[in-house]
Tab-separated table of C-alpha atoms in Angstrom:
chain	number	residue	atom	x	y	z
A	1	MET	CA	-0.021	0.153	-0.142
A	2	GLU	CA	1.077	3.584	-0.855
A	3	LYS	CA	1.837	6.091	1.896
A	4	LYS	CA	-0.700	9.173	2.031
A	5	TRP	CA	-1.588	11.850	4.391
A	6	PHE	CA	-4.077	11.075	6.869
A	7	THR	CA	-5.709	13.283	9.665
A	8	ILE	CA	-6.725	11.640	12.595
A	9	SER	CA	-9.452	13.131	14.892
A	10	VAL	CA	-9.566	11.712	18.613
A	11	TYR	CA	-12.498	12.950	20.806
A	12	ALA	CA	-11.756	11.989	24.366
A	13	GLU	CA	-11.801	13.172	27.757
A	14	ASN	CA	-8.802	15.506	28.506
A	15	ASN	CA	-6.845	13.613	31.306
A	16	VAL	CA	-3.479	13.497	32.426
A	17	GLY	CA	-1.162	10.995	30.407
A	18	LEU	CA	-3.738	10.328	27.496
A	19	LEU	CA	-1.550	12.369	25.011
A	20	ASN	CA	1.483	10.272	26.329
A	21	ARG	CA	-0.341	6.823	25.550
A	22	ILE	CA	-1.554	8.139	22.295
A	23	SER	CA	1.840	9.250	21.103
A	24	GLY	CA	3.060	5.743	22.343
A	25	ILE	CA	1.050	4.108	19.821
A	26	PHE	CA	2.773	5.585	17.208
A	27	LEU	CA	6.315	5.189	18.793
A	28	LYS	CA	5.667	1.394	18.871
A	29	ARG	CA	4.907	1.601	15.151
A	30	HIS	CA	7.843	3.854	14.133
A	31	ILE	CA	5.468	6.452	12.717
A	32	ASN	CA	6.273	9.959	13.154
A	33	ILE	CA	3.490	12.417	14.055
A	34	GLU	CA	4.050	15.194	11.541
A	35	SER	CA	1.430	17.417	13.028
A	36	LEU	CA	-0.454	17.549	16.468
A	37	ASN	CA	-3.128	19.885	17.942
A	38	VAL	CA	-5.344	19.596	20.737
A	39	SER	CA	-8.298	22.000	21.589
A	40	LYS	CA	-11.718	22.003	23.106
A	41	SER	CA	-14.058	20.445	20.750
A	42	GLU	CA	-17.966	21.442	19.796
A	43	ILE	CA	-19.005	19.236	22.833
A	44	GLU	CA	-18.440	20.357	26.269
A	45	HIS	CA	-15.949	18.714	28.485
A	46	VAL	CA	-14.626	16.645	25.485
A	47	SER	CA	-11.322	17.362	23.837
A	48	LYS	CA	-10.244	17.077	20.038
A	49	PHE	CA	-6.721	15.803	19.194
A	50	THR	CA	-6.206	16.252	15.462
A	51	ILE	CA	-2.909	14.320	14.424
A	52	VAL	CA	-1.373	14.440	11.148
A	53	VAL	CA	0.452	11.421	9.909
A	54	ASN	CA	2.133	10.098	6.553
A	55	THR	CA	1.605	6.420	6.501
A	56	THR	CA	-0.553	3.626	4.694
A	57	GLU	CA	-4.311	3.358	5.163
A	58	ASP	CA	-3.789	0.019	6.685
A	59	TRP	CA	-1.362	1.483	9.478
A	60	THR	CA	-3.695	4.102	10.068
A	61	ARG	CA	-6.834	1.967	10.556
A	62	LYS	CA	-4.550	-0.107	13.103
A	63	ILE	CA	-3.702	3.010	15.111
A	64	VAL	CA	-7.193	4.606	15.079
A	65	GLY	CA	-8.361	1.035	16.667
A	66	GLN	CA	-5.535	1.254	19.125
A	67	ILE	CA	-6.450	4.710	19.989
A	68	GLU	CA	-10.087	3.651	20.851
A	69	LYS	CA	-9.078	1.400	23.162
A	70	GLN	CA	-7.792	4.035	25.661
A	71	VAL	CA	-10.258	4.327	28.257
A	72	GLU	CA	-10.940	8.373	27.951
A	73	VAL	CA	-11.214	8.199	24.069
A	74	ILE	CA	-14.714	8.554	23.133
A	75	LYS	CA	-14.424	8.032	19.181
A	76	ALA	CA	-11.697	8.364	16.708
A	77	PHE	CA	-11.671	8.969	13.072
A	78	TYR	CA	-9.159	9.143	10.206
A	79	HIS	CA	-9.490	11.103	6.748
A	80	THR	CA	-7.488	11.773	3.517
A	81	ASP	CA	-6.620	15.252	2.883
A	82	ASP	CA	-9.122	15.212	0.180
A	83	GLU	CA	-11.764	14.682	2.793
A	84	THR	CA	-10.826	17.608	5.056
A	85	ILE	CA	-10.565	21.277	4.813
A	86	TYR	CA	-7.363	21.924	6.879
A	87	GLN	CA	-5.248	24.831	7.655
A	88	GLU	CA	-1.952	25.800	9.497
A	89	SER	CA	-0.530	28.997	11.115
A	90	ALA	CA	2.969	30.313	11.127
A	91	LEU	CA	4.343	33.391	12.671
A	92	PHE	CA	7.632	34.903	11.116
A	93	LYS	CA	10.144	37.284	13.228
A	94	ILE	CA	12.089	39.285	10.481
A	95	ASP	CA	14.536	42.177	10.926
A	96	SER	CA	12.803	45.457	10.849
A	97	ALA	CA	15.203	47.076	8.719
A	98	LEU	CA	14.044	44.591	5.786
A	99	LEU	CA	10.908	45.927	5.984
A	100	PHE	CA	11.880	49.484	4.790
A	101	ASP	CA	14.981	48.496	2.950
A	102	GLU	CA	13.737	45.631	1.011
A	103	ARG	CA	11.189	46.123	-1.749
A	104	GLN	CA	11.163	42.198	-2.232
A	105	ILE	CA	10.144	41.703	1.420
A	106	GLN	CA	6.728	43.994	0.923
A	107	ASN	CA	6.194	41.901	-2.304
A	108	ILE	CA	6.353	38.553	-0.132
A	109	ILE	CA	3.933	39.640	2.146
A	110	LYS	CA	1.586	41.018	-0.385
A	111	GLU	CA	1.661	38.019	-2.482
A	112	SER	CA	1.301	35.592	0.334
A	113	ASN	CA	-1.642	37.023	1.854
A	114	SER	CA	0.247	37.344	5.200
A	115	GLN	CA	-0.359	39.935	7.773
A	116	ILE	CA	2.124	42.057	9.887
A	117	VAL	CA	1.031	41.264	13.332
A	118	THR	CA	3.599	43.815	14.988
A	119	VAL	CA	6.292	46.064	14.125
A	120	SER	CA	9.484	47.112	16.599
A	121	ARG	CA	12.415	48.949	16.142
A	122	ASP	CA	14.266	45.721	15.894
A	123	PHE	CA	12.102	42.933	14.428
A	124	PHE	CA	8.447	42.793	12.885
A	125	VAL	CA	6.194	39.515	12.893
A	126	LEU	CA	4.391	38.262	10.190
A	127	ALA	CA	1.450	35.652	10.348
A	128	LYS	CA	0.411	33.278	7.491
A	129	THR	CA	-2.603	31.043	7.294
A	130	GLY	CA	-2.990	28.379	4.816
A	131	ARG	CA	-1.884	24.962	3.957
A	132	ARG	CA	1.403	23.315	4.662
A	133	HIS	CA	2.879	24.242	1.396
A	134	GLU	CA	1.996	27.680	1.156
A	135	ILE	CA	3.651	28.116	4.462
A	136	ASP	CA	6.534	26.517	3.178
A	137	GLU	CA	6.807	28.530	0.054
A	138	MET	CA	6.676	31.920	2.146
A	139	HIS	CA	9.521	30.501	4.384
A	140	ASN	CA	11.637	29.482	1.570
A	141	ALA	CA	10.976	33.255	-0.041
A	142	LEU	CA	11.997	34.689	3.364
A	143	GLU	CA	14.888	32.470	4.138
A	144	PRO	CA	17.450	34.465	2.228
A	145	TYR	CA	16.552	37.229	3.930
A	146	GLY	CA	16.871	36.049	7.224
A	147	ILE	CA	14.364	34.549	9.571
A	148	LEU	CA	14.850	35.528	13.348
A	149	GLN	CA	12.440	33.218	14.529
A	150	PHE	CA	9.806	30.753	13.057
A	151	VAL	CA	6.928	28.522	14.661
A	152	ARG	CA	4.240	26.798	12.995
A	153	SER	CA	1.023	25.457	14.579
A	154	GLY	CA	-0.347	21.895	14.205
A	155	ARG	CA	-3.152	21.340	11.615
A	156	ILE	CA	-6.670	22.271	12.181
A	157	ALA	CA	-9.279	20.336	10.366
A	158	VAL	CA	-13.031	19.727	9.683
A	159	THR	CA	-14.420	17.212	7.490
A	160	LYS	CA	-15.943	18.127	3.941
A	161	GLU	CA	-18.856	15.764	4.767
A	162	ALA	CA	-21.952	16.618	7.316
A	163	MET	CA	-20.453	14.783	10.196
A	164	PRO	CA	-22.873	14.798	13.367
A	165	ILE	CA	-20.317	14.769	15.821
A	166	THR	CA	-22.794	14.830	18.909
A	167	GLU	CA	-25.141	12.105	17.818
A	168	ILE	CA	-22.064	9.969	16.721
A	169	LEU	CA	-20.440	10.322	20.184
A	170	GLU	CA	-23.799	9.731	21.962
A	171	ASN	CA	-24.236	6.387	20.210
A	172	ALA	CA	-20.323	5.588	21.088
A	173	ILE	CA	-21.080	6.102	24.597
A	174	LYS	CA	-24.132	3.796	24.932
């Protein structure tokens, strides 16, 4: 089977140690977590873990099955990139002199649809939201000018198909 990108969504009680146990499931199979985000979900007192991996569908199915065996996990799903709408965010810290002295920096900002978050005497910060490749393209464009700091968020995603999570989770609890 060929490797593809999968987004795994885990709905669970957010208890101490759960993230460690979930990451251990990937570690045992030597599968790297490419992106991880944990946040509250649309259901009160239920957290959503969004995990991105590049592996086969067979391995992804097995991993989801193992994750669902965790006591705090209510339900886990996996989807391909084509089945989801997803975004990442990134912050770039750049030397302030470049903003005024390098015309190309202003072009990069405009062409990438990024936003200037703050400007100080020593640095300015750009925010970019988009798909991984868009952030990578912006990083590659800015790199020759010097990036003082760079940070990228984990993927956030929703499914394209209707997914009545509340009903699914209520049925999973029964």
